[in-house]
mmCIF file of C-alpha atoms in Angstrom:
data_model
loop_
_atom_site.group_PDB
_atom_site.id
_atom_site.type_symbol
_atom_site.label_atom_id
_atom_site.label_comp_id
_atom_site.label_asym_id
_atom_site.label_seq_id
_atom_site.Cartn_x
_atom_site.Cartn_y
_atom_site.Cartn_z
ATOM 1 C CA HIS A 716 122.410 73.185 107.001
ATOM 2 C CA ARG A 717 123.158 75.672 104.181
ATOM 3 C CA ASN A 718 119.457 75.751 103.194
ATOM 4 C CA ILE A 719 118.416 76.501 106.748
ATOM 5 C CA LEU A 720 120.892 79.368 106.918
ATOM 6 C CA TYR A 721 119.500 80.707 103.642
ATOM 7 C CA PHE A 722 115.934 80.706 104.993
ATOM 8 C CA GLN A 723 117.065 82.266 108.295
ATOM 9 C CA ASP A 724 117.239 85.639 106.491
ATOM 10 C CA PHE A 725 113.470 85.571 106.007
ATOM 11 C CA VAL A 726 112.322 85.216 109.645
ATOM 12 C CA ASP A 727 113.116 86.945 112.922
ATOM 13 C CA GLU A 728 113.136 83.781 115.050
ATOM 14 C CA THR A 729 116.230 81.600 115.078
ATOM 15 C CA LEU A 730 115.545 78.436 113.123
ATOM 16 C CA LEU A 731 118.296 76.233 114.521
ATOM 17 C CA GLU A 732 117.499 77.116 118.135
ATOM 18 C CA ALA A 733 113.826 76.155 117.964
ATOM 19 C CA PRO A 734 112.719 74.411 121.177
ATOM 20 C CA SER A 735 111.020 71.535 119.316
ATOM 21 C CA SER A 736 110.694 69.998 115.864
ATOM 22 C CA GLU A 737 107.146 71.349 115.608
ATOM 23 C CA VAL A 738 108.315 74.899 116.309
ATOM 24 C CA PHE A 739 111.178 74.446 113.852
ATOM 25 C CA SER A 740 108.765 73.239 111.148
ATOM 26 C CA THR A 741 106.420 76.167 111.736
ATOM 27 C CA ARG A 742 109.273 78.685 111.588
ATOM 28 C CA LEU A 743 110.779 77.084 108.492
ATOM 29 C CA ARG A 744 107.407 77.038 106.712
ATOM 30 C CA ARG A 745 106.916 80.736 107.563
ATOM 31 C CA ALA A 746 110.408 81.469 106.225
ATOM 32 C CA MET A 747 109.702 79.577 103.005
ATOM 33 C CA TYR A 748 106.492 81.555 102.416
ATOM 34 C CA ALA A 749 108.357 84.810 103.132
ATOM 35 C CA GLU A 750 111.112 83.846 100.688
ATOM 36 C CA THR A 751 108.561 82.909 98.018
ATOM 37 C CA THR A 752 106.755 86.233 98.523
ATOM 38 C CA ALA A 753 110.013 88.215 98.297
ATOM 39 C CA SER A 754 111.060 86.393 95.131
ATOM 40 C CA TRP A 755 107.615 86.797 93.571
ATOM 41 C CA GLN A 756 107.482 90.524 94.370
ATOM 42 C CA ARG A 757 110.833 91.072 92.614
ATOM 43 C CA GLN A 758 109.538 89.551 89.390
ATOM 44 C CA GLY A 759 107.695 91.708 86.903
ATOM 45 C CA LYS A 760 105.069 89.055 86.322
ATOM 46 C CA ALA A 761 101.692 88.086 87.748
ATOM 47 C CA ASP A 762 100.554 91.633 88.530
ATOM 48 C CA PHE A 763 96.883 90.619 88.387
ATOM 49 C CA THR A 764 97.413 87.827 90.915
ATOM 50 C CA LYS A 765 99.572 90.042 93.162
ATOM 51 C CA GLN A 766 96.664 92.466 93.478
ATOM 52 C CA ILE A 767 94.472 89.680 94.838
ATOM 53 C CA LEU A 768 97.045 87.654 96.774
ATOM 54 C CA PRO A 769 99.971 89.990 97.602
ATOM 55 C CA ILE A 770 101.744 87.522 99.889
ATOM 56 C CA TRP A 771 102.199 83.784 99.973
ATOM 57 C CA CYS A 772 100.950 82.237 103.189
ATOM 58 C CA GLU A 773 99.470 79.049 104.458
ATOM 59 C CA THR A 774 95.694 79.153 104.499
ATOM 60 C CA GLN A 775 93.318 76.513 105.740
ATOM 61 C CA PHE A 776 89.935 76.862 104.044
ATOM 62 C CA GLU A 777 86.733 75.167 105.003
ATOM 63 C CA GLN A 778 85.523 72.279 102.896
ATOM 64 C CA PRO A 779 84.489 73.852 99.555
ATOM 65 C CA LEU A 780 80.832 73.863 98.541
ATOM 66 C CA SER A 781 81.836 71.823 95.501
ATOM 67 C CA LYS A 782 84.877 70.993 93.414
ATOM 68 C CA GLU A 783 83.449 73.239 90.684
ATOM 69 C CA THR A 784 83.234 76.326 92.906
ATOM 70 C CA GLU A 785 86.718 75.669 94.250
ATOM 71 C CA THR A 786 88.070 75.397 90.686
ATOM 72 C CA VAL A 787 86.410 78.662 89.601
ATOM 73 C CA LEU A 788 87.651 80.390 92.754
ATOM 74 C CA ILE A 789 91.252 79.355 92.074
ATOM 75 C CA LYS A 790 91.114 80.140 88.341
ATOM 76 C CA SER A 791 89.698 83.576 89.117
ATOM 77 C CA CYS A 792 92.922 84.583 90.867
ATOM 78 C CA PHE A 793 94.996 84.181 87.707
ATOM 79 C CA THR A 794 94.984 85.908 84.323
ATOM 80 C CA GLN A 795 95.101 82.548 82.553
ATOM 81 C CA ASN A 796 91.521 81.793 83.504
ATOM 82 C CA TYR A 797 89.607 80.890 80.316
ATOM 83 C CA THR A 798 87.421 83.976 80.247
ATOM 84 C CA ARG A 799 86.648 85.044 76.706
ATOM 85 C CA SER A 800 89.090 87.956 76.963
ATOM 86 C CA PHE A 801 91.894 85.540 77.842
ATOM 87 C CA LEU A 802 90.919 83.137 75.051
ATOM 88 C CA ALA A 803 90.692 85.975 72.501
ATOM 89 C CA ILE A 804 94.354 86.797 73.120
ATOM 90 C CA HIS A 805 95.288 83.290 71.985
ATOM 91 C CA SER A 806 92.772 82.837 69.154
ATOM 92 C CA THR A 807 90.258 84.650 67.022
ATOM 93 C CA SER A 808 87.365 83.969 69.383
ATOM 94 C CA GLU A 809 84.946 86.649 70.578
ATOM 95 C CA SER A 810 85.828 88.460 73.824
ATOM 96 C CA LYS A 811 82.322 89.673 74.801
ATOM 97 C CA CYS A 812 80.795 88.385 78.015
ATOM 98 C CA ARG A 813 78.675 85.287 77.481
ATOM 99 C CA LEU A 814 76.255 86.432 80.180
ATOM 100 C CA CYS A 815 75.468 90.034 79.177
ATOM 101 C CA ASN A 816 77.081 90.311 75.736
ATOM 102 C CA ASN A 817 77.942 93.972 76.525
ATOM 103 C CA ALA A 818 81.540 94.082 77.730
ATOM 104 C CA PRO A 819 84.756 92.076 77.481
ATOM 105 C CA GLU A 820 84.502 88.955 79.641
ATOM 106 C CA THR A 821 87.164 89.392 82.321
ATOM 107 C CA ILE A 822 87.304 88.381 85.962
ATOM 108 C CA GLU A 823 86.745 92.025 86.943
ATOM 109 C CA HIS A 824 83.669 92.255 84.733
ATOM 110 C CA LEU A 825 82.158 88.977 85.946
ATOM 111 C CA PHE A 826 82.661 89.615 89.656
ATOM 112 C CA LEU A 827 82.219 93.396 89.804
ATOM 113 C CA TYR A 828 80.181 94.693 86.874
ATOM 114 C CA CYS A 829 78.217 92.145 84.825
ATOM 115 C CA PRO A 830 74.543 93.202 85.011
ATOM 116 C CA GLU A 831 73.360 89.600 84.587
ATOM 117 C CA VAL A 832 74.593 88.647 88.066
ATOM 118 C CA GLU A 833 73.722 91.911 89.839
ATOM 119 C CA THR A 834 71.183 90.266 92.164
ATOM 120 C CA GLU A 835 73.719 87.673 93.327
ATOM 121 C CA ARG A 836 76.456 90.330 93.530
ATOM 122 C CA GLU A 837 74.260 92.381 95.883
ATOM 123 C CA LYS A 838 73.812 89.313 98.096
ATOM 124 C CA LEU A 839 77.613 88.887 98.157
ATOM 125 C CA ARG A 840 78.104 92.577 98.940
ATOM 126 C CA LYS A 841 75.587 92.270 101.807
ATOM 127 C CA ALA A 842 77.314 89.128 103.116
ATOM 128 C CA MET A 843 80.602 91.065 103.184
ATOM 129 C CA ASP A 844 78.928 93.449 105.632
ATOM 130 C CA GLY A 845 80.190 96.781 104.314
ATOM 131 C CA LYS A 846 83.769 95.696 103.724
ATOM 132 C CA GLU A 847 85.564 97.053 100.682
ATOM 133 C CA PHE A 848 84.161 95.385 97.561
ATOM 134 C CA ASN A 849 86.970 94.578 95.135
ATOM 135 C CA LEU A 850 88.671 91.485 93.724
ATOM 136 C CA LYS A 851 91.175 91.340 96.570
ATOM 137 C CA SER A 852 88.463 91.288 99.236
ATOM 138 C CA ILE A 853 86.214 88.938 97.243
ATOM 139 C CA LEU A 854 88.852 86.393 96.178
ATOM 140 C CA GLY A 855 91.799 86.962 98.488
ATOM 141 C CA THR A 856 90.409 86.971 102.001
ATOM 142 C CA LYS A 857 89.576 83.904 104.016
ATOM 143 C CA GLU A 858 86.560 85.459 105.707
ATOM 144 C CA ASN A 859 84.768 86.014 102.382
ATOM 145 C CA ILE A 860 85.520 82.688 100.706
ATOM 146 C CA ARG A 861 82.245 80.947 101.615
ATOM 147 C CA SER A 862 80.126 83.889 100.415
ATOM 148 C CA THR A 863 82.191 84.084 97.237
ATOM 149 C CA GLU A 864 81.645 80.382 96.590
ATOM 150 C CA VAL A 865 77.889 80.863 96.941
ATOM 151 C CA PHE A 866 78.079 83.792 94.506
ATOM 152 C CA ILE A 867 80.064 81.678 92.005
ATOM 153 C CA SER A 868 77.588 78.825 92.295
ATOM 154 C CA ARG A 869 74.457 80.953 91.941
ATOM 155 C CA SER A 870 75.966 82.957 89.069
ATOM 156 C CA ASN A 871 76.750 79.781 87.116
ATOM 157 C CA PHE A 872 80.365 80.742 86.460
ATOM 158 C CA PHE A 873 81.235 77.028 86.056
ATOM 159 C CA ALA A 874 80.505 77.083 82.330
ATOM 160 C CA LEU A 875 82.590 80.230 81.845
ATOM 161 C CA LEU A 876 85.759 79.292 83.627
#
């Protein structure tokens, strides 16, 4: 009962007066995501991820194209992602992009700037139909996930991340 009262502060609807167990579960889940978001926003960590996924919420995605694309998609939302720039922080390894060898290999570089995947990036940009083209819209919106997976697959990011 104490836990339910705690989560009540994070939703407008009354949890204990829900008309059914299904409604109660939905409200409680929404409250838990709201509490997680509020806690996460107070912390001074994960700024990169917050830019892409500013709130915690339940999302049902379509079946991924492959386990590999799903893995790259998830890793791309975090700074600990095994790009060369991340690995160079923790070792003496090179940080230059393995595709173009011109810039530090970061998620931003791979998705937004690497000249070696420009053709595939233009296809992704076209598939997004004029929407803002940044990491948040590429990685953090449900409507672009399928196009992003195709981009990941055709750009051969599997070996990088």
